Short mmCIF file of C-alpha atoms in Angstrom, two decimals:
data_model
loop_
_atom_site.label_atom_id
_atom_site.label_comp_id
_atom_site.label_asym_id
_atom_site.label_seq_id
_atom_site.Cartn_x
_atom_site.Cartn_y
_atom_site.Cartn_z
CA MET A 271 -38.48 -6.53 10.24
CA SER A 272 -37.06 -9.42 8.28
CA SER A 273 -37.76 -12.89 9.62
CA GLN A 274 -34.08 -13.68 8.97
CA PRO A 275 -32.22 -10.67 10.37
CA GLN A 276 -28.65 -10.13 9.29
CA LEU A 277 -25.81 -7.66 9.49
CA LEU A 278 -25.29 -5.49 6.43
CA THR A 279 -21.56 -6.29 6.54
CA ASP A 280 -19.16 -8.46 8.42
CA PRO A 281 -16.91 -6.47 10.76
CA PHE A 282 -13.74 -4.90 9.43
CA LEU A 283 -10.68 -3.47 11.17
CA GLN A 284 -9.50 0.12 11.42
CA LEU A 285 -6.86 2.34 13.02
CA PRO A 286 -4.70 -0.08 15.03
CA THR A 287 -2.46 1.20 17.82
CA GLU A 288 0.14 -0.58 19.95
CA ASN A 289 -2.61 -1.88 22.27
CA SER A 290 -5.94 -1.40 20.47
CA ILE A 291 -7.85 -1.61 17.22
CA ARG A 292 -11.26 -0.42 16.00
CA VAL A 293 -13.93 -2.88 14.86
CA VAL A 294 -16.58 -1.49 12.47
CA TRP A 295 -19.74 -2.96 10.95
CA PHE A 296 -23.04 -1.81 9.45
CA THR A 297 -26.73 -2.62 9.86
CA GLU A 298 -29.97 -1.42 8.31
CA PHE A 299 -31.54 -1.02 11.74
CA LEU A 300 -30.67 1.33 14.59
CA GLY A 301 -30.93 -1.44 17.15
CA SER A 302 -30.69 -1.20 20.91
CA ARG A 303 -27.24 -2.65 21.63
CA HIS A 304 -24.16 -3.38 19.53
CA THR A 305 -21.10 -5.09 20.98
CA VAL A 306 -17.79 -6.79 20.25
CA THR A 307 -16.86 -9.87 22.25
CA PHE A 308 -13.21 -10.85 22.13
CA GLY A 309 -10.55 -12.94 23.83
CA TYR A 310 -9.43 -16.54 23.46
CA ASN A 311 -12.75 -17.65 24.95
CA LEU A 312 -14.69 -14.58 23.80
CA GLU A 313 -14.83 -13.66 27.48
CA LYS A 314 -14.47 -9.89 27.10
CA ILE A 315 -17.03 -7.44 25.77
CA VAL A 316 -17.03 -3.81 24.65
CA LYS A 317 -19.94 -1.68 23.51
CA ALA A 318 -19.97 0.07 20.14
CA ASN A 319 -20.84 3.66 19.31
CA THR A 320 -23.39 4.12 16.53
CA ILE A 321 -23.88 6.81 13.90
CA LYS A 322 -26.22 7.01 10.92
CA LEU A 323 -24.67 7.57 7.51
CA SER A 324 -25.83 11.00 6.40
CA ARG A 325 -25.79 10.82 2.59
CA THR A 326 -26.40 7.22 1.49
CA ARG A 327 -29.15 6.82 -1.10
CA GLU A 328 -30.34 4.61 -3.95
CA ASP A 329 -31.45 5.93 -7.32
CA GLN A 330 -32.43 5.23 -10.91
CA LYS A 331 -29.10 3.50 -11.62
CA SER A 332 -28.90 1.35 -8.48
CA LYS A 333 -28.69 -2.40 -8.87
CA PHE A 334 -30.48 -2.93 -5.58
CA ARG A 335 -32.93 -5.62 -4.48
CA GLU A 336 -35.57 -6.00 -7.19
CA GLN A 337 -34.31 -3.14 -9.35
CA THR A 338 -32.31 -4.12 -12.42
CA ALA A 339 -31.53 -2.47 -15.73
CA GLU A 340 -34.77 -3.94 -17.09
CA ASN A 341 -36.89 -3.40 -13.96
CA GLN A 342 -36.93 0.26 -12.92
CA VAL A 343 -38.10 0.86 -9.34
CA TYR A 344 -36.66 4.22 -8.29
CA GLN A 345 -37.55 7.31 -10.31
CA GLN A 346 -35.28 9.61 -8.29
CA PRO A 347 -32.79 9.32 -5.42
CA VAL A 348 -34.29 7.95 -2.21
CA TRP A 349 -32.68 7.96 1.22
CA ARG A 350 -31.38 4.67 2.55
CA ASN A 351 -31.06 4.26 6.30
CA ILE A 352 -27.75 2.66 7.29
CA TRP A 353 -26.13 2.66 10.70
CA ARG A 354 -22.41 2.31 11.42
CA HIS A 355 -21.18 0.71 14.61
CA GLU A 356 -17.63 1.05 15.94
CA ALA A 357 -16.03 -0.35 19.06
CA GLU A 358 -12.45 0.07 20.25
CA VAL A 359 -10.93 -3.19 21.47
CA ARG A 360 -8.21 -2.37 23.99
CA GLY A 361 -5.63 -4.21 26.06
CA LEU A 362 -4.09 -5.96 23.08
CA ILE A 363 -0.50 -7.20 22.86
CA PRO A 364 1.35 -6.79 19.55
CA GLY A 365 1.92 -10.13 17.86
CA GLN A 366 -0.91 -11.88 19.68
CA ARG A 367 -3.88 -12.57 17.43
CA ILE A 368 -7.15 -13.20 19.25
CA PRO A 369 -10.69 -14.17 18.23
CA TYR A 370 -13.57 -11.70 18.10
CA ARG A 371 -17.12 -11.41 16.85
CA VAL A 372 -19.73 -8.66 16.72
CA SER A 373 -23.35 -8.72 17.84
CA SER A 374 -26.24 -6.39 17.05
CA GLU A 375 -29.52 -6.46 18.94
CA ARG A 376 -32.60 -5.21 17.10
CA GLU A 377 -35.31 -3.15 18.73
CA ASP A 378 -37.47 -6.29 19.01
CA GLY A 379 -34.78 -8.12 20.95
CA GLU A 380 -33.53 -10.32 18.10
CA ILE A 381 -29.72 -10.70 18.30
CA ILE A 382 -27.56 -11.18 15.20
CA ASN A 383 -23.99 -12.46 15.61
CA SER A 384 -21.20 -12.44 13.08
CA LYS A 385 -18.86 -15.37 12.58
CA VAL A 386 -15.70 -15.40 14.68
CA PHE A 387 -12.71 -13.62 13.13
CA THR A 388 -9.31 -12.55 14.48
CA LEU A 389 -7.64 -9.27 15.32
CA THR A 390 -4.36 -8.01 16.69
CA ALA A 391 -2.69 -4.76 17.71
CA LYS A 392 -0.53 -2.69 15.40
CA PRO A 393 2.56 -4.75 14.61
CA LEU A 394 5.88 -3.65 16.05
CA PRO A 395 8.93 -2.79 13.94
CA GLY A 396 10.73 -5.95 12.90
CA THR A 397 7.49 -7.85 12.26
CA GLY A 398 7.31 -9.44 8.84
CA LEU A 399 4.10 -8.36 7.12
CA LYS A 400 2.29 -9.16 3.89
CA ILE A 401 0.44 -6.08 2.68
CA LEU A 402 -2.02 -6.15 -0.22
CA LEU A 403 -1.62 -3.27 -2.68
CA THR A 404 -4.84 -2.70 -4.61
CA SER A 405 -7.06 0.01 -6.08
CA ASP A 406 -9.86 0.92 -8.48
CA HIS A 407 -12.27 -1.90 -7.61
CA GLN A 408 -15.38 0.09 -8.68
CA LEU A 409 -17.50 -3.09 -8.91
CA MET A 410 -15.44 -4.14 -11.92
CA PRO A 411 -15.94 -7.63 -13.36
CA MET A 412 -12.69 -9.20 -12.14
CA THR A 413 -12.64 -7.76 -8.61
CA ALA A 414 -14.12 -10.78 -6.84
CA ALA A 415 -11.82 -13.15 -8.75
CA ASN A 416 -8.82 -10.97 -7.95
CA LEU A 417 -9.45 -10.94 -4.20
CA GLN A 418 -10.33 -14.63 -4.09
CA LYS A 419 -6.94 -15.40 -5.61
CA VAL A 420 -5.22 -13.18 -3.02
CA THR A 421 -6.49 -15.40 -0.22
CA GLU A 422 -5.85 -18.63 -2.14
CA ILE A 423 -2.24 -17.76 -2.99
CA ILE A 424 -1.10 -15.47 -0.19
CA GLY A 425 -3.32 -16.56 2.68
CA ARG A 426 -4.08 -13.99 5.34
CA VAL A 427 -2.61 -10.57 4.69
CA ASP A 428 -1.71 -8.17 7.50
CA ALA A 429 -2.98 -4.91 5.97
CA VAL A 430 -4.55 -3.50 2.83
CA PHE A 431 -3.26 -0.35 1.17
CA PHE A 432 -6.01 0.85 -1.20
CA ALA A 433 -5.04 3.62 -3.66
CA GLY A 434 -8.52 5.05 -4.28
CA ASP A 435 -11.63 4.52 -6.40
CA LEU A 436 -13.26 2.04 -4.05
CA VAL A 437 -16.70 2.31 -5.72
CA ASN A 438 -18.15 4.27 -8.64
CA VAL A 439 -20.61 6.66 -6.99
CA PRO A 440 -19.84 7.13 -3.29
CA ASP A 441 -23.35 8.00 -2.08
CA ARG A 442 -24.98 4.99 -3.79
CA ALA A 443 -25.24 2.66 -0.80
CA SER A 444 -25.62 -0.58 -2.72
CA GLU A 445 -22.21 -0.12 -4.35
CA TRP A 446 -20.64 -0.41 -0.91
CA PHE A 447 -22.89 -3.03 0.61
CA ASP A 448 -25.21 -5.14 -1.52
CA ASP A 449 -25.32 -4.51 -5.26
CA ASN A 450 -27.57 -7.29 -6.55
CA ARG A 451 -25.00 -8.41 -9.13
CA GLY A 452 -22.97 -9.74 -6.21
CA HIS A 453 -19.74 -7.71 -6.29
CA ALA A 454 -20.16 -4.68 -4.04
CA PHE A 455 -17.15 -3.28 -2.20
CA PHE A 456 -17.50 -4.95 1.20
CA PRO A 457 -18.65 -8.39 -0.02
CA CYS A 458 -15.62 -8.65 -2.31
CA LEU A 459 -13.17 -7.80 0.47
CA GLN A 460 -14.98 -10.03 2.96
CA GLY A 461 -15.35 -13.23 0.93
CA LYS A 462 -19.12 -12.78 0.65
CA ALA A 463 -19.37 -11.81 -3.01
CA ASN A 464 -21.41 -13.89 -5.42
CA TYR A 465 -20.33 -12.67 -8.83
CA LYS A 466 -20.76 -14.66 -12.02
CA LEU A 467 -17.90 -13.97 -14.40
CA GLU A 468 -18.47 -15.21 -17.94
CA LYS A 469 -15.49 -15.85 -20.20
CA ASN A 470 -15.55 -17.74 -23.50
CA GLY A 471 -18.95 -19.21 -22.73
CA VAL A 472 -17.91 -20.48 -19.30
CA SER A 473 -19.43 -19.02 -16.12
CA THR A 474 -17.52 -19.04 -12.84
CA ILE A 475 -18.80 -17.80 -9.49
CA TYR A 476 -16.23 -15.85 -7.46
CA LYS A 477 -16.64 -15.04 -3.76
CA GLY A 478 -13.83 -12.55 -3.20
CA GLY A 479 -11.60 -12.95 -0.15
CA GLU A 480 -12.08 -12.92 3.61
CA ILE A 481 -9.53 -10.15 4.11
CA ILE A 482 -10.57 -7.05 6.03
CA GLN A 483 -12.25 -8.98 8.84
CA HIS A 484 -8.68 -9.85 9.92
CA ALA A 485 -6.56 -7.01 8.48
CA PRO A 486 -6.93 -3.21 8.74
CA ILE A 487 -7.57 -1.33 5.51
CA PHE A 488 -5.94 2.03 4.74
CA PRO A 489 -7.58 3.78 1.77
CA THR A 490 -6.93 7.03 -0.04
CA ILE A 491 -9.41 9.26 -1.83
CA GLY A 492 -9.72 8.84 -5.57
CA ASN A 493 -11.99 10.81 -7.86
CA HIS A 494 -14.74 8.22 -7.27
CA GLU A 495 -14.85 8.99 -3.54
CA VAL A 496 -15.96 12.55 -4.36
CA ILE A 497 -19.54 13.47 -5.25
CA GLY A 498 -20.71 16.80 -6.63
CA ARG A 499 -23.66 19.10 -6.05
CA PHE A 500 -26.54 17.64 -4.08
CA SER A 501 -29.89 16.97 -5.74
CA GLN A 502 -33.06 15.10 -4.87
CA SER A 503 -34.06 14.66 -8.52
CA SER A 504 -31.04 14.09 -10.78
CA SER A 505 -29.46 10.65 -10.57
CA LEU A 506 -26.52 9.99 -8.26
CA SER A 507 -24.39 9.39 -11.35
CA GLU A 508 -25.22 12.88 -12.59
CA GLN A 509 -24.44 14.31 -9.16
CA PHE A 510 -21.11 12.47 -9.17
CA TYR A 511 -19.99 14.30 -12.30
CA ASP A 512 -21.48 17.63 -11.20
CA THR A 513 -18.57 18.79 -9.05
CA PHE A 514 -18.03 22.53 -8.78
CA PRO A 515 -14.77 24.14 -7.63
CA ARG A 516 -15.01 25.21 -3.99
CA GLU A 517 -13.69 28.72 -4.55
CA VAL A 518 -16.11 29.32 -7.42
CA ALA A 519 -18.96 27.98 -5.30
CA LYS A 520 -18.14 30.53 -2.58
CA GLN A 521 -18.74 33.31 -5.10
CA THR A 522 -21.67 31.72 -6.93
CA TYR A 523 -23.60 30.60 -3.87
CA GLN A 524 -22.86 33.35 -1.39
CA GLY A 525 -24.74 32.98 1.87
CA LYS A 526 -25.33 29.24 1.56
CA VAL A 527 -24.76 27.48 4.88
CA ASN A 528 -23.54 24.09 3.68
CA LEU A 529 -21.21 24.90 0.81
CA LYS A 530 -20.45 21.20 0.25
CA ASP A 531 -23.95 20.75 -1.17
CA TYR A 532 -23.08 23.32 -3.85
CA SER A 533 -19.58 22.07 -4.72
CA PHE A 534 -18.46 18.56 -3.72
CA ASN A 535 -17.87 16.38 -0.68
CA THR A 536 -16.27 13.16 0.56
CA ASP A 537 -18.66 12.71 3.49
CA THR A 538 -19.69 9.10 2.83
CA TYR A 539 -16.07 7.96 2.48
CA GLU A 540 -15.13 9.78 5.69
CA GLU A 541 -18.10 8.37 7.58
CA ILE A 542 -17.38 4.80 6.50
CA PHE A 543 -13.69 4.76 7.48
CA THR A 544 -11.84 5.65 10.69
CA LEU A 545 -8.41 7.00 9.78
CA PRO A 546 -5.81 9.25 11.41
CA ASN A 547 -7.24 12.77 11.51
CA ASP A 548 -4.41 14.92 12.82
CA SER A 549 -3.45 16.53 9.51
CA PRO A 550 -4.90 19.86 8.29
CA GLY A 551 -7.07 17.74 5.97
CA GLY A 552 -8.35 15.48 8.73
CA GLU A 553 -8.91 12.00 7.31
CA LYS A 554 -8.41 13.22 3.73
CA TYR A 555 -4.64 12.78 4.01
CA TYR A 556 -2.70 11.15 6.81
CA ALA A 557 0.35 9.15 7.90
CA ILE A 558 0.65 6.01 10.00
CA THR A 559 3.31 3.45 10.95
CA ILE A 560 2.56 -0.26 10.42
CA GLY A 561 5.45 -2.47 11.49
CA ASP A 562 8.49 -1.34 9.51
CA VAL A 563 6.39 0.73 7.09
CA ARG A 564 5.71 4.45 7.38
CA LEU A 565 2.75 5.02 5.08
CA VAL A 566 1.96 8.55 3.89
CA VAL A 567 -1.40 8.92 2.19
CA LEU A 568 -2.07 11.95 -0.03
CA PHE A 569 -5.26 13.41 -1.48
CA ALA A 570 -4.29 13.83 -5.12
CA ALA A 571 -7.40 13.55 -7.28
CA CYS A 572 -9.33 15.62 -9.79
CA VAL A 573 -12.71 15.31 -11.42
CA TRP A 574 -12.78 13.10 -14.51
CA ARG A 575 -14.05 14.92 -17.59
CA SER A 576 -14.37 13.70 -21.16
CA PRO A 577 -11.43 14.36 -23.50
CA SER A 578 -13.90 15.00 -26.35
CA LEU A 579 -13.74 18.35 -28.14
CA ALA A 580 -17.32 18.08 -29.40
CA SER A 581 -19.39 21.25 -28.99
CA THR A 582 -21.96 19.40 -26.88
CA VAL A 583 -19.49 18.13 -24.28
CA LYS A 584 -18.55 19.62 -20.91
CA GLY A 585 -15.05 18.21 -20.99
CA LYS A 586 -11.45 18.48 -19.90
CA TYR A 587 -10.61 21.05 -22.55
CA ARG A 588 -13.80 23.02 -23.18
CA GLU A 589 -17.29 23.90 -22.01
CA SER A 590 -20.37 22.82 -23.89
CA ASP A 591 -21.70 25.49 -26.28
CA ARG A 592 -25.13 25.28 -24.66
CA ASP A 593 -23.68 26.30 -21.29
CA LEU A 594 -21.56 29.24 -22.39
CA ASN A 595 -23.89 31.83 -20.88
CA THR A 596 -24.81 29.89 -17.74
CA PRO A 597 -21.69 29.83 -15.50
CA GLU A 598 -23.43 27.74 -12.87
CA ASN A 599 -23.41 24.90 -15.45
CA TRP A 600 -19.72 25.16 -16.29
CA GLY A 601 -17.54 22.19 -15.41
CA TYR A 602 -14.35 24.23 -14.99
CA GLY A 603 -12.31 21.54 -16.68
CA GLN A 604 -10.48 18.81 -14.82
CA HIS A 605 -10.30 20.75 -11.59
CA ILE A 606 -8.35 19.46 -8.58
CA PHE A 607 -10.26 18.73 -5.37
CA GLU A 608 -7.58 19.36 -2.73
CA PRO A 609 -4.62 21.71 -3.25
CA ILE A 610 -1.26 19.94 -3.19
CA HIS A 611 0.99 22.48 -4.88
CA GLN A 612 3.94 24.09 -3.12
CA GLY A 613 2.70 26.36 -0.33
CA SER A 614 -0.65 24.58 0.13
CA ASN A 615 -1.63 23.10 3.50
CA GLN A 616 -1.21 19.57 2.17
CA TYR A 617 2.24 20.32 0.73
CA GLN A 618 3.44 21.90 3.96
CA TRP A 619 2.12 18.95 5.96
CA LEU A 620 3.83 16.49 3.60
CA GLU A 621 7.11 18.37 3.81
CA LYS A 622 6.97 18.22 7.62
CA GLU A 623 5.97 14.55 7.65
CA LEU A 624 8.80 13.52 5.30
CA ASN A 625 11.27 15.18 7.68
CA SER A 626 9.76 13.64 10.82
CA PRO A 627 11.63 11.02 12.88
CA GLU A 628 8.80 8.55 12.24
CA PHE A 629 9.38 8.79 8.51
CA GLN A 630 13.14 9.18 8.43
CA GLN A 631 13.74 6.22 10.75
CA ALA A 632 11.31 3.86 9.03
CA LYS A 633 12.80 0.88 7.22
CA TYR A 634 10.25 1.23 4.42
CA LYS A 635 9.07 4.64 3.30
CA VAL A 636 5.86 4.40 1.26
CA VAL A 637 3.69 7.14 -0.24
CA MET A 638 0.22 6.35 -1.58
CA LEU A 639 -1.99 8.56 -3.75
CA HIS A 640 -4.59 8.05 -6.45
CA HIS A 641 -3.44 10.13 -9.42
CA PRO A 642 -0.42 8.71 -11.28
CA PRO A 643 2.87 10.63 -11.40
CA HIS A 644 4.11 8.16 -14.04
CA THR A 645 2.02 5.81 -16.17
CA LEU A 646 1.32 4.51 -19.65
CA GLY A 647 -2.39 4.92 -18.95
CA ASP A 648 -4.75 7.51 -20.37
CA ASN A 649 -5.54 9.36 -17.15
CA ILE A 650 -2.15 11.04 -16.77
CA VAL A 651 -3.15 13.47 -19.54
CA PRO A 652 -3.77 16.36 -19.11
CA PRO A 653 -1.08 17.27 -16.54
CA PHE A 654 -2.07 17.42 -12.86
CA THR A 655 -2.41 21.17 -12.56
CA ASP A 656 -5.16 23.74 -12.24
CA PRO A 657 -6.96 24.37 -15.55
CA VAL A 658 -6.20 27.72 -17.17
CA GLN A 659 -9.46 29.13 -18.52
CA THR A 660 -9.60 31.15 -21.74
CA ILE A 661 -12.88 32.82 -22.75
CA ASP A 662 -13.17 33.87 -26.41
CA ARG A 663 -15.70 36.63 -27.13
CA ASP A 664 -17.23 38.35 -30.13
CA SER A 665 -16.78 42.10 -30.60
CA ASP A 666 -20.05 42.66 -28.74
CA GLY A 667 -18.84 40.64 -25.74
CA THR A 668 -20.84 37.49 -26.50
CA ILE A 669 -18.99 34.36 -25.44
CA LYS A 670 -17.95 32.23 -28.42
CA SER A 671 -16.07 29.50 -26.57
CA ILE A 672 -14.47 28.56 -23.26
CA ARG A 673 -11.27 26.56 -23.36
CA TYR A 674 -8.95 25.04 -20.74
CA GLU A 675 -5.21 24.49 -20.94
CA TYR A 676 -2.93 22.54 -18.59
CA PRO A 677 0.72 23.66 -18.77
CA LYS A 678 2.91 20.58 -18.38
CA GLU A 679 5.64 22.51 -16.59
CA LYS A 680 3.14 23.21 -13.80
CA ASP A 681 2.25 19.57 -13.11
CA TYR A 682 2.18 19.67 -9.31
CA LEU A 683 3.05 16.02 -8.78
CA ILE A 684 6.18 16.29 -10.93
CA ARG A 685 7.20 19.90 -10.21
CA ASP A 686 6.44 20.03 -6.48
CA ILE A 687 5.85 16.57 -4.98
CA GLU A 688 8.40 14.28 -6.65
CA PRO A 689 11.39 16.41 -5.57
CA LEU A 690 10.22 16.09 -1.95
CA LEU A 691 9.96 12.31 -2.33
CA ASN A 692 13.41 12.11 -3.89
CA ALA A 693 14.99 14.12 -1.08
CA ALA A 694 13.26 12.02 1.59
CA LYS A 695 14.49 8.76 0.01
CA VAL A 696 10.99 7.37 -0.48
CA GLN A 697 11.28 3.79 -1.70
CA LEU A 698 7.78 3.18 -3.07
CA VAL A 699 5.10 5.45 -4.53
CA PHE A 700 1.91 3.47 -5.03
CA PHE A 701 -1.07 4.75 -7.05
CA GLY A 702 -3.92 3.79 -9.38
CA HIS A 703 -6.45 5.55 -11.64
CA SER A 704 -5.52 4.20 -15.09
CA HIS A 705 -6.62 0.57 -14.62
CA LEU A 706 -3.42 -1.22 -15.57
CA TRP A 707 -0.15 -2.54 -14.14
CA ASN A 708 3.12 -0.79 -14.83
CA ARG A 709 6.09 0.36 -12.83
CA PHE A 710 8.94 2.83 -13.07
CA VAL A 711 12.05 3.86 -11.13
CA ASN A 712 13.64 7.31 -11.19
CA SER A 713 17.27 8.39 -10.88
CA SER A 714 16.87 8.85 -7.12
CA GLY A 715 15.83 5.22 -6.72
CA VAL A 716 12.14 5.89 -6.10
CA ASN A 717 9.94 3.04 -7.33
CA PHE A 718 6.57 3.96 -8.83
CA LEU A 719 3.94 1.21 -9.01
CA GLU A 720 0.45 1.20 -10.49
CA THR A 721 -1.35 -2.11 -9.96
CA SER A 722 -5.02 -1.50 -10.72
CA ASN A 723 -6.36 -4.06 -13.18
CA VAL A 724 -9.70 -5.69 -12.32
CA GLY A 725 -11.69 -5.41 -15.54
CA ASN A 726 -11.97 -1.87 -16.83
CA SER A 727 -8.73 -1.36 -18.69
CA TYR A 728 -8.46 1.06 -21.62
CA GLY A 729 -5.04 -0.21 -22.60
CA ALA A 730 -1.56 1.29 -22.45
CA ALA A 731 -0.53 4.22 -24.62
CA LEU A 732 2.45 2.62 -26.29
CA GLY A 733 3.23 1.90 -29.92
CA GLU A 734 0.13 2.24 -32.06
CA LYS A 735 -2.18 2.84 -29.09
CA LYS A 736 -2.55 6.59 -28.47
CA ARG A 737 -4.30 8.63 -25.82
CA PRO A 738 -7.13 10.97 -26.85
CA VAL A 739 -5.39 14.36 -26.72
CA PRO A 740 -6.57 17.74 -28.02
CA ASP A 741 -3.38 18.57 -29.89
CA SER A 742 -0.80 15.90 -30.64
CA ASN A 743 1.72 18.62 -31.49
CA SER A 744 1.48 20.23 -28.06
CA ALA A 745 4.16 19.40 -25.50
CA ASN A 746 1.45 19.60 -22.83
CA TYR A 747 -0.48 16.58 -24.12
CA VAL A 748 1.62 13.49 -24.81
CA ALA A 749 -0.19 10.84 -26.87
CA THR A 750 2.08 7.85 -26.19
CA GLY A 751 4.42 6.66 -23.47
CA ASN A 752 4.89 8.13 -20.02
CA PRO A 753 4.55 11.93 -20.37
CA ASN A 754 6.92 12.51 -17.46
CA GLY A 755 10.00 10.91 -18.89
CA LEU A 756 10.62 7.63 -17.10
CA ASP A 757 10.64 4.44 -19.16
CA PRO A 758 8.43 1.57 -17.96
CA ILE A 759 10.19 -1.43 -16.46
CA ILE A 760 9.86 -4.85 -18.07
CA PRO A 761 8.52 -7.33 -15.46
CA ALA A 762 11.44 -9.19 -13.91
CA ILE A 763 10.06 -12.75 -13.97
CA ALA A 764 7.40 -13.52 -16.59
CA PRO A 765 6.41 -10.54 -18.75
CA LEU A 766 3.67 -10.81 -21.32
CA VAL A 767 4.84 -10.66 -24.91
CA ASN A 768 3.42 -9.04 -28.03
CA GLU A 769 2.76 -10.62 -31.41
CA ASN A 770 6.50 -10.33 -32.20
CA ASN A 771 7.41 -12.13 -28.99
CA GLN A 772 8.77 -8.91 -27.48
CA PRO A 773 8.25 -8.48 -23.71
CA LEU A 774 5.69 -5.88 -22.68
CA PRO A 775 6.28 -3.46 -19.78
CA TYR A 776 2.65 -3.48 -18.68
CA ILE A 777 -0.50 -5.52 -18.21
CA ALA A 778 -3.63 -3.79 -19.47
CA SER A 779 -6.30 -6.43 -19.91
CA ASN A 780 -9.93 -7.17 -19.22
CA ASP A 781 -9.12 -10.89 -18.98
CA LEU A 782 -5.93 -10.89 -16.87
CA THR A 783 -6.23 -9.54 -13.33
CA VAL A 784 -3.28 -8.42 -11.23
CA PHE A 785 -2.55 -7.89 -7.54
CA SER A 786 0.63 -6.96 -5.69
CA ILE A 787 2.04 -7.80 -2.25
CA LEU A 788 4.54 -5.82 -0.21
CA ASN A 789 6.44 -8.34 1.93
CA THR A 790 8.29 -6.49 4.67
CA ALA A 791 10.20 -9.59 5.83
CA TYR A 792 12.14 -9.52 2.57
CA GLY A 793 11.66 -5.95 1.40
CA THR A 794 10.05 -7.11 -1.83
CA VAL A 795 7.04 -6.08 -3.88
CA SER A 796 5.69 -9.03 -5.86
CA SER A 797 3.01 -8.85 -8.55
CA TYR A 798 0.76 -11.75 -9.53
CA CYS A 799 -1.44 -12.37 -12.55
CA PHE A 800 -4.49 -14.62 -13.03
CA ASP A 801 -6.12 -15.39 -16.38
CA THR A 802 -9.88 -15.37 -15.76
CA ARG A 803 -10.45 -17.03 -19.14
CA GLU A 804 -8.95 -20.19 -17.62
CA PRO A 805 -10.56 -20.56 -14.16
CA ASN A 806 -8.39 -23.55 -13.28
CA SER A 807 -5.12 -21.97 -14.39
CA PRO A 808 -2.42 -21.12 -11.84
CA VAL A 809 -1.73 -17.65 -10.52
CA ILE A 810 1.61 -16.50 -11.95
CA LYS A 811 4.13 -14.31 -10.15
CA PHE A 812 5.32 -12.18 -13.05
CA ASP A 813 7.30 -9.41 -11.35
CA GLU A 814 9.27 -8.74 -8.19
CA PHE A 815 11.57 -5.94 -7.08
CA SER A 816 13.31 -4.96 -3.87
CA LEU A 817 12.84 -1.81 -1.80
CA LEU A 818 16.20 -2.34 -0.12
CA ALA A 819 19.40 -0.91 -1.55
CA SER A 820 21.56 -3.58 -3.15
#
């Protein structure tokens, strides 16, 4: 045992109701007693339930404790013991914010207390809220700076809507808790990061923001919350990319008890968070009301594959030549993890939810997903549809090549989902995945916002910048602009300009970081930009639009 025991994370808040909220934290010891004390004088106490995370490991690529890129410690994945503690604080009154802290007692009797934070019940309709819209943190260089500026400029937010890609490899524990570079997921969102950002020869330490200790977080699954086939030898990064379609796995691995180990799973994500679980997908997609907002969260994500057409690459559009005769090594293109097309369980649930009184009567109707319906980013190509496999053979039956096509007219988000959103009068569709800021509005008045820019941007496909596509003459693969027709909106307040002083309809930068706030008191979505090259520069509000009809 350490002589200076500590919690692995501060507490964070989950699943509020009208009179309760869940408090969650993590330790690296099982302990003998874990509690939350709360009340104006911390006079009340409730005991936590504890589970052990079932898939968390460290590996060759972990930046954990003494291991660095130059100092290799782990030669293969090793299990990491982490326990999750959750207590439900009840008897709350909406609008009343009260103090709380958590305590964990080790087996040797040592007690570790958190600092005192605040919590409250789920806000009632009519309550003005400030909700942080964010995504794609993935331990990117500007994440800590981004979240630090949220707290400096906005103060305490009331909720966090997180549109996927929380970390890079979901089973690598240090990415969530304690990456030794100082910018893991929880430290950044809890003001406990310690990340040195170097720009133009100047180093600045950013701490992130003390956010989720006071505000519940509502995430969605991105492609980085999904890990592929289980292995005790290959690195966790290799396992992350080694996803295998579930239906193919059923045929390939007949008789296997735990099919997730032979295809893909989201177990770590689902174990870390407590979310509504009354949909057919459980916590994978859900809906909840927060104040005047009805939030619908979808599972719209697919495996990322390389766009390269090289013969050695298992990519979006082809299989590697070396794997042609070994189907268990095929990648099956950019396959979708959870069906969302018309007729699927998720589609039918969404259709029912959009017609529910909770949704129809909400002042603000918001849908969150990871994959972009509209964007200038690279990741919207190929279309969001099931890959169509073509196997070319010689006259003797030998496989010459395996190709994948993605018919644009079968893009499920555009063909099936957007018409539902239009009919339901959704006001905001919020998403991520392409690591930039841009927004759109369609003829039905639906606003589409992507605000994911924390230091891993590949630019916007506009003008001379083109996406890597297999065939620039194919209507299925659009090299520039938004493939799905809508024009990007120029920011309303202070757009960036190009070399000809023309305003740009996006921010795609590894120096400028962006965050957005939904303010339900005014019905506005405001976007802010901070230039990390100038640590003392102000945060600029560069865009704002209304969700209320004019």
